Amino acid sequence: SATTTVQANTTAGFSIVLYTGTGSTSTFGHGLGAVPKMIITKTRSNTGDWIVYHAGNTSAPETDFLKLNETNATEDLNTMYNDTAPTSTVFTLSTNGDVNTSGRTQVAYCFAEVDGYSKFGSYVGNSSSDGTFVHLGFRPAWVLIKNTSTNDDNWYLADDTRDADG
C-alpha cells in the first residue's frame, strides 16, 4: 500500500527497499518473490535503532523484534510489524518511529533463503565446550549470531576471511 523503490536480486535472495514512512500501518513491496526470513530496517533521515525481524526469533516472529545496534534480548511490540508475517510480495510495518514515522526516509534490507547459499534459523545452545552442531547443508562464508533470550549479549559475526582469533 506504500510506494517503495526496490533493488532486488532474487538469485541471491536479497533486496534493498527504500521508502518514506507513512505513519500508519502499511504494506511495503520487497521484490524477492519469496518470503523474507530476515528484514533489517533503519531510518535514513533521523536517528534510530536498526530493527531486525527474523523468522527464527520466536514461535511467532511477526510479534517480536531485535535491535542490531543493541544487546537487548527479543522484544515484543505490535507497533513494529502489526503482528503480521511477511509474504512473498510484501512486509507490513505499523506505526513505530524506528520503522514507519510519517515523512521519514527509511531503508529495509530483506533476505530470503536460497538453497546452498543462505539459511536463516535458530538453535538452542548446549553449554558444551564444542557447542551445538547446526547443519546448514553447505559451508557458510558468513555467520551472524545473537542470543535472543538474555540482555547484554552482543551480536557475533564470523566469516571465512578474517582470523577468528585475531
PDB file of N, CA and C in Angstrom, residues 48-99:
ATOM      1  N   GLY A  48      17.907   6.560  15.031  1.00  0.00           N
ATOM      2  CA  GLY A  48      17.002   5.486  15.413  1.00  0.00           C
ATOM      3  C   GLY A  48      17.716   4.159  15.430  1.00  0.00           C
ATOM      4  N   ASP A  49      17.035   3.158  15.926  1.00  0.00           N
ATOM      5  CA  ASP A  49      17.595   1.817  16.032  1.00  0.00           C
ATOM      6  C   ASP A  49      17.510   1.058  14.708  1.00  0.00           C
ATOM      7  N   TRP A  50      18.375   0.057  14.577  1.00  0.00           N
ATOM      8  CA  TRP A  50      18.338  -0.891  13.472  1.00  0.00           C
ATOM      9  C   TRP A  50      17.418  -2.021  13.920  1.00  0.00           C
ATOM     10  N   ILE A  51      16.208  -2.082  13.394  1.00  0.00           N
ATOM     11  CA  ILE A  51      15.204  -3.046  13.827  1.00  0.00           C
ATOM     12  C   ILE A  51      15.294  -4.313  12.972  1.00  0.00           C
ATOM     13  N   VAL A  52      15.304  -5.479  13.639  1.00  0.00           N
ATOM     14  CA  VAL A  52      15.509  -6.750  12.957  1.00  0.00           C
ATOM     15  C   VAL A  52      14.303  -7.665  13.151  1.00  0.00           C
ATOM     16  N   TYR A  53      13.712  -8.065  12.037  1.00  0.00           N
ATOM     17  CA  TYR A  53      12.741  -9.163  12.008  1.00  0.00           C
ATOM     18  C   TYR A  53      13.519 -10.408  11.624  1.00  0.00           C
ATOM     19  N   HIS A  54      13.305 -11.511  12.337  1.00  0.00           N
ATOM     20  CA  HIS A  54      13.950 -12.775  11.986  1.00  0.00           C
ATOM     21  C   HIS A  54      12.950 -13.906  12.165  1.00  0.00           C
ATOM     22  N   ALA A  55      12.747 -14.689  11.122  1.00  0.00           N
ATOM     23  CA  ALA A  55      11.738 -15.745  11.124  1.00  0.00           C
ATOM     24  C   ALA A  55      11.985 -16.810  12.182  1.00  0.00           C
ATOM     25  N   GLY A  56      13.227 -16.975  12.644  1.00  0.00           N
ATOM     26  CA  GLY A  56      13.535 -17.975  13.655  1.00  0.00           C
ATOM     27  C   GLY A  56      13.637 -17.411  15.056  1.00  0.00           C
ATOM     28  N   ASN A  57      13.304 -16.142  15.222  1.00  0.00           N
ATOM     29  CA  ASN A  57      13.474 -15.489  16.523  1.00  0.00           C
ATOM     30  C   ASN A  57      12.617 -16.138  17.608  1.00  0.00           C
ATOM     31  N   THR A  58      11.337 -16.340  17.353  1.00  0.00           N
ATOM     32  CA  THR A  58      10.411 -16.960  18.308  1.00  0.00           C
ATOM     33  C   THR A  58       9.404 -17.793  17.522  1.00  0.00           C
ATOM     34  N   SER A  59       8.460 -18.399  18.224  1.00  0.00           N
ATOM     35  CA  SER A  59       7.431 -19.183  17.527  1.00  0.00           C
ATOM     36  C   SER A  59       6.445 -18.291  16.787  1.00  0.00           C
ATOM     37  N   ALA A  60       6.387 -17.018  17.132  1.00  0.00           N
ATOM     38  CA  ALA A  60       5.549 -16.033  16.427  1.00  0.00           C
ATOM     39  C   ALA A  60       6.410 -14.809  16.119  1.00  0.00           C
ATOM     40  N   PRO A  61       7.345 -14.923  15.158  1.00  0.00           N
ATOM     41  CA  PRO A  61       8.336 -13.866  14.943  1.00  0.00           C
ATOM     42  C   PRO A  61       7.756 -12.524  14.512  1.00  0.00           C
ATOM     43  N   GLU A  62       6.582 -12.539  13.905  1.00  0.00           N
ATOM     44  CA  GLU A  62       5.990 -11.263  13.480  1.00  0.00           C
ATOM     45  C   GLU A  62       5.554 -10.406  14.668  1.00  0.00           C
ATOM     46  N   THR A  63       5.540 -10.975  15.871  1.00  0.00           N
ATOM     47  CA  THR A  63       5.168 -10.210  17.058  1.00  0.00           C
ATOM     48  C   THR A  63       6.387  -9.676  17.795  1.00  0.00           C
ATOM     49  N   ASP A  64       7.595 -10.074  17.360  1.00  0.00           N
ATOM     50  CA  ASP A  64       8.809  -9.753  18.102  1.00  0.00           C
ATOM     51  C   ASP A  64       9.874  -9.146  17.194  1.00  0.00           C
ATOM     52  N   PHE A  65      10.895  -8.561  17.838  1.00  0.00           N
ATOM     53  CA  PHE A  65      11.975  -7.958  17.065  1.00  0.00           C
ATOM     54  C   PHE A  65      13.242  -7.895  17.915  1.00  0.00           C
ATOM     55  N   LEU A  66      14.351  -7.680  17.238  1.00  0.00           N
ATOM     56  CA  LEU A  66      15.647  -7.449  17.867  1.00  0.00           C
ATOM     57  C   LEU A  66      16.166  -6.111  17.385  1.00  0.00           C
ATOM     58  N   LYS A  67      17.189  -5.609  18.054  1.00  0.00           N
ATOM     59  CA  LYS A  67      17.854  -4.379  17.623  1.00  0.00           C
ATOM     60  C   LYS A  67      19.304  -4.713  17.304  1.00  0.00           C
ATOM     61  N   LEU A  68      19.688  -4.486  16.054  1.00  0.00           N
ATOM     62  CA  LEU A  68      21.032  -4.813  15.606  1.00  0.00           C
ATOM     63  C   LEU A  68      22.081  -3.975  16.334  1.00  0.00           C
ATOM     64  N   ASN A  69      21.734  -2.765  16.731  1.00  0.00           N
ATOM     65  CA  ASN A  69      22.685  -1.857  17.357  1.00  0.00           C
ATOM     66  C   ASN A  69      22.681  -1.933  18.885  1.00  0.00           C
ATOM     67  N   GLU A  70      21.981  -2.893  19.456  1.00  0.00           N
ATOM     68  CA  GLU A  70      21.932  -3.023  20.915  1.00  0.00           C
ATOM     69  C   GLU A  70      22.096  -4.483  21.324  1.00  0.00           C
ATOM     70  N   THR A  71      22.285  -4.707  22.614  1.00  0.00           N
ATOM     71  CA  THR A  71      22.471  -6.055  23.144  1.00  0.00           C
ATOM     72  C   THR A  71      21.179  -6.632  23.709  1.00  0.00           C
ATOM     73  N   ASN A  72      20.064  -5.946  23.556  1.00  0.00           N
ATOM     74  CA  ASN A  72      18.785  -6.383  24.127  1.00  0.00           C
ATOM     75  C   ASN A  72      18.391  -7.772  23.654  1.00  0.00           C
ATOM     76  N   ALA A  73      17.666  -8.472  24.528  1.00  0.00           N
ATOM     77  CA  ALA A  73      17.011  -9.722  24.141  1.00  0.00           C
ATOM     78  C   ALA A  73      15.833  -9.374  23.222  1.00  0.00           C
ATOM     79  N   THR A  74      15.133 -10.392  22.762  1.00  0.00           N
ATOM     80  CA  THR A  74      13.949 -10.199  21.935  1.00  0.00           C
ATOM     81  C   THR A  74      12.949  -9.299  22.643  1.00  0.00           C
ATOM     82  N   GLU A  75      12.359  -8.395  21.894  1.00  0.00           N
ATOM     83  CA  GLU A  75      11.329  -7.501  22.421  1.00  0.00           C
ATOM     84  C   GLU A  75      10.026  -7.733  21.665  1.00  0.00           C
ATOM     85  N   ASP A  76       8.910  -7.391  22.296  1.00  0.00           N
ATOM     86  CA  ASP A  76       7.584  -7.577  21.710  1.00  0.00           C
ATOM     87  C   ASP A  76       6.879  -6.232  21.693  1.00  0.00           C
ATOM     88  N   LEU A  77       6.470  -5.805  20.509  1.00  0.00           N
ATOM     89  CA  LEU A  77       5.781  -4.528  20.369  1.00  0.00           C
ATOM     90  C   LEU A  77       4.966  -4.578  19.080  1.00  0.00           C
ATOM     91  N   ASN A  78       3.637  -4.500  19.182  1.00  0.00           N
ATOM     92  CA  ASN A  78       2.803  -4.661  17.983  1.00  0.00           C
ATOM     93  C   ASN A  78       2.884  -3.474  17.032  1.00  0.00           C
ATOM     94  N   THR A  79       3.533  -2.374  17.439  1.00  0.00           N
ATOM     95  CA  THR A  79       3.669  -1.242  16.527  1.00  0.00           C
ATOM     96  C   THR A  79       4.874  -1.384  15.591  1.00  0.00           C
ATOM     97  N   MET A  80       5.562  -2.520  15.637  1.00  0.00           N
ATOM     98  CA  MET A  80       6.644  -2.774  14.668  1.00  0.00           C
ATOM     99  C   MET A  80       6.057  -3.373  13.389  1.00  0.00           C
ATOM    100  N   TYR A  81       5.608  -4.619  13.456  1.00  0.00           N
ATOM    101  CA  TYR A  81       5.155  -5.351  12.270  1.00  0.00           C
ATOM    102  C   TYR A  81       3.649  -5.565  12.251  1.00  0.00           C
ATOM    103  N   ASN A  82       2.929  -4.871  13.131  1.00  0.00           N
ATOM    104  CA  ASN A  82       1.477  -5.023  13.226  1.00  0.00           C
ATOM    105  C   ASN A  82       1.094  -6.484  13.457  1.00  0.00           C
ATOM    106  N   ASP A  83       2.023  -7.252  14.059  1.00  0.00           N
ATOM    107  CA  ASP A  83       1.821  -8.681  14.311  1.00  0.00           C
ATOM    108  C   ASP A  83       1.402  -9.430  13.047  1.00  0.00           C
ATOM    109  N   THR A  84       2.004  -9.021  11.914  1.00  0.00           N
ATOM    110  CA  THR A  84       1.676  -9.588  10.608  1.00  0.00           C
ATOM    111  C   THR A  84       2.940 -10.148   9.962  1.00  0.00           C
ATOM    112  N   ALA A  85       2.914 -11.416   9.611  1.00  0.00           N
ATOM    113  CA  ALA A  85       4.069 -12.057   8.973  1.00  0.00           C
ATOM    114  C   ALA A  85       4.262 -11.526   7.555  1.00  0.00           C
ATOM    115  N   PRO A  86       5.526 -11.425   7.100  1.00  0.00           N
ATOM    116  CA  PRO A  86       5.762 -11.032   5.709  1.00  0.00           C
ATOM    117  C   PRO A  86       5.271 -12.111   4.750  1.00  0.00           C
ATOM    118  N   THR A  87       5.013 -11.715   3.522  1.00  0.00           N
ATOM    119  CA  THR A  87       4.585 -12.645   2.477  1.00  0.00           C
ATOM    120  C   THR A  87       5.632 -12.661   1.366  1.00  0.00           C
ATOM    121  N   SER A  88       5.361 -13.376   0.308  1.00  0.00           N
ATOM    122  CA  SER A  88       6.302 -13.429  -0.816  1.00  0.00           C
ATOM    123  C   SER A  88       6.344 -12.128  -1.618  1.00  0.00           C
ATOM    124  N   THR A  89       5.454 -11.185  -1.305  1.00  0.00           N
ATOM    125  CA  THR A  89       5.461  -9.910  -2.036  1.00  0.00           C
ATOM    126  C   THR A  89       5.635  -8.678  -1.145  1.00  0.00           C
ATOM    127  N   VAL A  90       5.152  -8.731   0.113  1.00  0.00           N
ATOM    128  CA  VAL A  90       5.188  -7.535   0.970  1.00  0.00           C
ATOM    129  C   VAL A  90       5.553  -7.885   2.410  1.00  0.00           C
ATOM    130  N   PHE A  91       5.997  -6.859   3.141  1.00  0.00           N
ATOM    131  CA  PHE A  91       6.102  -6.933   4.591  1.00  0.00           C
ATOM    132  C   PHE A  91       5.270  -5.782   5.148  1.00  0.00           C
ATOM    133  N   THR A  92       4.768  -5.951   6.354  1.00  0.00           N
ATOM    134  CA  THR A  92       3.887  -4.962   6.975  1.00  0.00           C
ATOM    135  C   THR A  92       4.621  -4.253   8.100  1.00  0.00           C
ATOM    136  N   LEU A  93       4.489  -2.936   8.129  1.00  0.00           N
ATOM    137  CA  LEU A  93       5.029  -2.141   9.225  1.00  0.00           C
ATOM    138  C   LEU A  93       3.910  -1.334   9.836  1.00  0.00           C
ATOM    139  N   SER A  94       3.958  -1.197  11.149  1.00  0.00           N
ATOM    140  CA  SER A  94       2.947  -0.412  11.851  1.00  0.00           C
ATOM    141  C   SER A  94       3.476   0.998  12.095  1.00  0.00           C
ATOM    142  N   THR A  95       3.205   1.571  13.233  1.00  0.00           N
ATOM    143  CA  THR A  95       3.431   2.995  13.449  1.00  0.00           C
ATOM    144  C   THR A  95       4.677   3.332  14.248  1.00  0.00           C
ATOM    145  N   ASN A  96       5.491   2.352  14.632  1.00  0.00           N
ATOM    146  CA  ASN A  96       6.674   2.640  15.433  1.00  0.00           C
ATOM    147  C   ASN A  96       7.611   3.596  14.712  1.00  0.00           C
ATOM    148  N   GLY A  97       8.154   4.549  15.444  1.00  0.00           N
ATOM    149  CA  GLY A  97       9.014   5.576  14.873  1.00  0.00           C
ATOM    150  C   GLY A  97      10.289   5.059  14.243  1.00  0.00           C
ATOM    151  N   ASP A  98      10.799   3.926  14.709  1.00  0.00           N
ATOM    152  CA  ASP A  98      12.023   3.381  14.123  1.00  0.00           C
ATOM    153  C   ASP A  98      11.792   2.759  12.754  1.00  0.00           C
ATOM    154  N   VAL A  99      10.546   2.429  12.416  1.00  0.00           N
ATOM    155  CA  VAL A  99      10.299   1.764  11.133  1.00  0.00           C
ATOM    156  C   VAL A  99       9.347   2.510  10.196  1.00  0.00           C
TER     157      VAL A  99
END
